[in-house]
Amino acid sequence: ASIPITSSISSMTRCGSALGRSILLINGINNVPTEKQCRFIEILKYRKVNTFELPKNCVIVATYSDLEKSPISEELYSLMAQI
């Protein structure tokens, strides 16, 4: 099921539960225009979407590729661990 933040951001998916954890997958975060990526800061920094707080056991995973072609904003990048 998708969690709509705005009509322009539809890449978020809640992927069931694994071992009692919820997983929030943000697929292709760098495909969102840089000026709109700030909308993800609230999720990564405060673990909130508007007034909805993510569960304590929720793991946030964001994927991206080819940062030279489609960069991630510096502030958003600073909130992510690179694996």
Coordinates of N, CA, C and O in Angstrom, one line a residue:
A1 N 0.8 -1.2 0.0 CA 0.0 0.0 0.0 C 0.9 1.2 0.0 O 1.9 1.3 0.7
S2 N 0.5 2.2 -0.8 CA 1.3 3.5 -0.8 C 0.8 4.4 0.3 O -0.4 4.4 0.6
I3 N 1.7 5.2 0.8 CA 1.4 6.3 1.7 C 1.6 7.6 1.0 O 2.7 8.1 0.8
P4 N 0.5 8.2 0.6 CA 0.6 9.5 -0.2 C 1.0 10.7 0.7 O 0.4 10.9 1.8
I5 N 2.1 11.4 0.4 CA 2.5 12.6 1.1 C 1.9 13.7 0.3 O 1.3 14.6 0.8
T6 N 2.2 13.7 -1.0 CA 1.6 14.7 -1.9 C 1.4 13.9 -3.2 O 1.8 12.8 -3.4
S7 N 0.6 14.5 -4.1 CA 0.4 13.8 -5.4 C 1.7 13.6 -6.2 O 1.7 12.8 -7.1
S8 N 2.7 14.4 -5.9 CA 3.9 14.3 -6.7 C 4.9 13.3 -6.1 O 5.9 13.0 -6.7
I9 N 4.7 12.8 -4.9 CA 5.6 11.9 -4.3 C 4.8 10.6 -4.1 O 4.0 10.5 -3.2
S10 N 5.1 9.6 -4.9 CA 4.3 8.3 -4.8 C 5.3 7.1 -4.6 O 4.9 6.0 -4.9
S11 N 6.5 7.4 -4.2 CA 7.5 6.3 -4.1 C 7.7 5.7 -2.8 O 8.6 5.0 -2.5
M12 N 6.8 6.0 -1.8 CA 6.9 5.4 -0.5 C 5.9 4.2 -0.4 O 4.8 4.2 -0.8
T13 N 6.4 3.2 0.2 CA 5.7 1.9 0.3 C 5.9 1.4 1.7 O 7.0 1.4 2.2
R14 N 4.9 0.9 2.4 CA 5.0 0.2 3.6 C 5.0 -1.2 3.3 O 4.1 -1.8 2.8
C15 N 6.1 -1.9 3.6 CA 6.3 -3.3 3.3 C 6.0 -4.2 4.5 O 7.0 -4.6 5.1
G16 N 4.8 -4.5 4.8 CA 4.5 -5.4 5.8 C 5.3 -5.4 7.1 O 5.9 -4.4 7.4
S17 N 5.4 -6.5 7.7 CA 6.2 -6.6 8.9 C 7.1 -7.8 8.8 O 6.8 -8.8 8.3
A18 N 8.3 -7.6 9.3 CA 9.3 -8.7 9.4 C 9.9 -8.8 10.8 O 10.4 -7.8 11.3
L19 N 9.7 -9.9 11.4 CA 10.2 -10.1 12.8 C 9.7 -9.0 13.7 O 10.5 -8.5 14.5
G20 N 8.4 -8.6 13.6 CA 7.9 -7.6 14.5 C 8.3 -6.2 14.1 O 8.0 -5.3 14.9
R21 N 8.9 -6.0 13.0 CA 9.3 -4.6 12.6 C 8.5 -4.2 11.4 O 8.2 -5.0 10.5
S22 N 8.2 -2.9 11.3 CA 7.6 -2.4 10.1 C 8.7 -1.8 9.3 O 9.7 -1.3 9.8
I23 N 8.6 -1.8 8.0 CA 9.6 -1.3 7.1 C 8.9 -0.3 6.2 O 7.9 -0.6 5.5
L24 N 9.5 0.9 6.2 CA 9.1 2.0 5.2 C 10.1 2.1 4.1 O 11.3 2.4 4.4
L25 N 9.7 1.7 2.9 CA 10.7 1.8 1.8 C 10.4 3.0 1.0 O 9.3 3.2 0.5
I26 N 11.4 3.8 0.8 CA 11.4 5.0 -0.1 C 12.2 4.6 -1.3 O 13.4 4.7 -1.2
N27 N 11.6 4.3 -2.4 CA 12.3 3.7 -3.5 C 12.7 4.9 -4.5 O 11.8 5.6 -4.9
G28 N 13.9 4.9 -4.8 CA 14.4 5.9 -5.8 C 14.3 7.4 -5.3 O 13.8 8.2 -6.1
I29 N 14.7 7.7 -4.1 CA 14.5 9.0 -3.5 C 15.2 10.1 -4.4 O 14.7 11.2 -4.4
N30 N 16.2 9.8 -5.1 CA 16.9 10.8 -5.9 C 16.1 11.0 -7.2 O 16.5 11.9 -8.0
N31 N 15.1 10.3 -7.5 CA 14.3 10.6 -8.7 C 13.3 11.7 -8.5 O 12.7 12.2 -9.4
V32 N 13.1 12.0 -7.2 CA 12.2 13.2 -6.9 C 13.1 14.4 -7.1 O 14.2 14.5 -6.7
P33 N 12.5 15.5 -7.7 CA 13.3 16.7 -8.0 C 13.9 17.2 -6.7 O 13.3 17.2 -5.6
T34 N 15.1 17.7 -6.7 CA 15.9 18.2 -5.5 C 15.1 19.1 -4.7 O 15.1 19.1 -3.5
E35 N 14.4 20.1 -5.3 CA 13.6 21.1 -4.6 C 12.4 20.5 -3.8 O 11.9 21.1 -2.9
K36 N 12.0 19.2 -4.2 CA 10.9 18.6 -3.4 C 11.4 17.5 -2.5 O 10.6 17.0 -1.7
Q37 N 12.7 17.2 -2.5 CA 13.2 16.2 -1.6 C 13.1 16.6 -0.1 O 13.1 15.8 0.8
C38 N 13.0 17.9 0.2 CA 12.9 18.4 1.5 C 11.7 17.8 2.3 O 11.7 17.8 3.5
R39 N 10.7 17.3 1.5 CA 9.5 16.7 2.1 C 9.9 15.4 2.9 O 9.1 15.0 3.7
F40 N 11.0 14.8 2.5 CA 11.4 13.6 3.2 C 12.2 13.9 4.5 O 12.4 12.9 5.3
I41 N 12.6 15.1 4.7 CA 13.4 15.4 5.9 C 12.6 15.1 7.2 O 13.1 14.6 8.1
E42 N 11.3 15.5 7.2 CA 10.4 15.3 8.3 C 10.4 13.8 8.7 O 10.4 13.4 9.8
I43 N 10.4 12.9 7.6 CA 10.3 11.5 7.9 C 11.6 11.0 8.4 O 11.6 10.3 9.4
L44 N 12.7 11.4 7.8 CA 14.0 10.8 8.3 C 14.5 11.4 9.6 O 15.1 10.8 10.4
K45 N 14.3 12.7 9.8 CA 14.8 13.4 11.0 C 13.9 13.2 12.2 O 14.3 13.0 13.3
Y46 N 12.6 13.4 11.9 CA 11.6 13.4 13.1 C 10.7 12.1 13.1 O 9.9 12.0 14.0
R47 N 10.9 11.3 12.1 CA 10.1 10.0 12.0 C 8.6 10.3 12.0 O 7.8 9.7 12.7
K48 N 8.2 11.4 11.3 CA 6.8 11.8 11.3 C 6.4 12.1 9.8 O 7.2 12.5 9.0
V49 N 5.1 11.9 9.5 CA 4.4 12.3 8.3 C 3.2 13.1 8.8 O 2.3 12.6 9.3
N50 N 3.3 14.5 8.6 CA 2.4 15.4 9.2 C 2.2 15.2 10.7 O 3.2 15.3 11.4
T51 N 1.1 14.7 11.1 CA 0.9 14.5 12.6 C 1.0 13.0 12.9 O 1.0 12.6 14.1
F52 N 1.2 12.1 11.9 CA 1.4 10.7 12.2 C 2.8 10.4 12.5 O 3.7 10.6 11.7
E53 N 3.1 9.8 13.7 CA 4.4 9.4 14.0 C 4.6 7.9 13.6 O 3.7 7.1 13.8
L54 N 5.8 7.7 13.0 CA 6.1 6.3 12.7 C 6.2 5.4 13.9 O 6.7 5.9 14.9
P55 N 5.9 4.2 13.8 CA 6.0 3.3 15.0 C 7.5 3.2 15.4 O 8.4 3.3 14.6
K56 N 7.8 3.0 16.7 CA 9.1 2.9 17.2 C 9.9 1.8 16.5 O 11.1 1.9 16.3
N57 N 9.2 0.7 16.1 CA 9.9 -0.4 15.5 C 10.0 -0.3 14.0 O 10.4 -1.3 13.4
C58 N 9.7 0.8 13.4 CA 9.7 1.0 12.0 C 11.1 1.3 11.5 O 11.8 2.2 12.0
V59 N 11.6 0.6 10.5 CA 12.9 0.8 9.9 C 12.6 1.5 8.6 O 11.8 1.2 7.8
I60 N 13.4 2.6 8.3 CA 13.2 3.4 7.1 C 14.4 3.0 6.2 O 15.6 3.1 6.6
V61 N 14.0 2.6 5.0 CA 15.0 2.3 4.0 C 14.8 3.1 2.7 O 13.7 3.2 2.2
A62 N 15.8 3.9 2.3 CA 15.7 4.7 1.1 C 16.7 4.2 0.0 O 17.8 3.9 0.4
T63 N 16.2 4.0 -1.2 CA 17.1 3.6 -2.2 C 17.4 4.7 -3.2 O 16.6 5.6 -3.3
Y64 N 18.6 4.7 -3.8 CA 18.9 5.7 -4.8 C 20.0 5.1 -5.7 O 20.6 4.1 -5.4
S65 N 20.1 5.7 -6.9 CA 21.2 5.3 -7.8 C 21.6 6.4 -8.7 O 20.9 7.4 -8.8
D66 N 22.8 6.3 -9.2 CA 23.4 7.3 -10.1 C 23.3 8.8 -9.6 O 22.5 9.6 -10.1
L67 N 24.0 9.0 -8.5 CA 23.9 10.4 -7.8 C 24.4 11.5 -8.7 O 24.1 12.6 -8.5
E68 N 25.3 11.2 -9.7 CA 25.8 12.2 -10.6 C 24.7 12.7 -11.5 O 24.6 13.9 -11.8
K69 N 23.9 11.8 -12.0 CA 22.8 12.1 -12.9 C 21.6 12.8 -12.1 O 21.0 13.7 -12.6
S70 N 21.2 12.2 -11.0 CA 20.1 12.6 -10.2 C 20.6 12.8 -8.7 O 20.5 11.8 -7.9
P71 N 21.0 14.0 -8.3 CA 21.6 14.1 -7.0 C 20.5 14.2 -5.9 O 19.3 14.3 -6.1
I72 N 21.0 14.0 -4.6 CA 20.2 14.1 -3.4 C 20.6 15.4 -2.8 O 21.8 15.7 -2.7
S73 N 19.6 16.1 -2.2 CA 19.9 17.4 -1.6 C 20.9 17.1 -0.4 O 20.9 16.1 0.2
E74 N 21.8 18.1 -0.2 CA 22.8 17.9 0.9 C 22.2 17.7 2.2 O 22.7 16.8 3.0
E75 N 21.1 18.3 2.6 CA 20.5 18.1 3.9 C 19.9 16.7 4.0 O 20.1 16.1 5.0
L76 N 19.3 16.3 3.0 CA 18.7 14.9 3.0 C 19.8 13.9 3.1 O 19.7 12.9 3.8
Y77 N 20.8 14.1 2.3 CA 22.0 13.2 2.3 C 22.6 13.0 3.7 O 23.0 12.0 4.1
S78 N 22.7 14.1 4.4 CA 23.3 14.1 5.7 C 22.5 13.3 6.7 O 23.0 12.9 7.8
L79 N 21.2 13.0 6.4 CA 20.4 12.2 7.4 C 20.4 10.7 7.0 O 19.7 9.9 7.7
M80 N 21.1 10.3 6.0 CA 21.1 9.0 5.5 C 22.4 8.3 5.8 O 23.5 8.9 5.7
A81 N 22.4 7.0 6.1 CA 23.6 6.2 6.2 C 23.7 5.5 4.9 O 22.8 4.9 4.4
Q82 N 24.9 5.5 4.4 CA 25.2 4.9 3.1 C 25.7 3.5 3.3 O 26.7 3.3 4.0
I83 N 25.1 2.5 2.6 CA 25.5 1.1 2.7 C 25.9 0.6 1.3 O 25.2 0.9 0.4

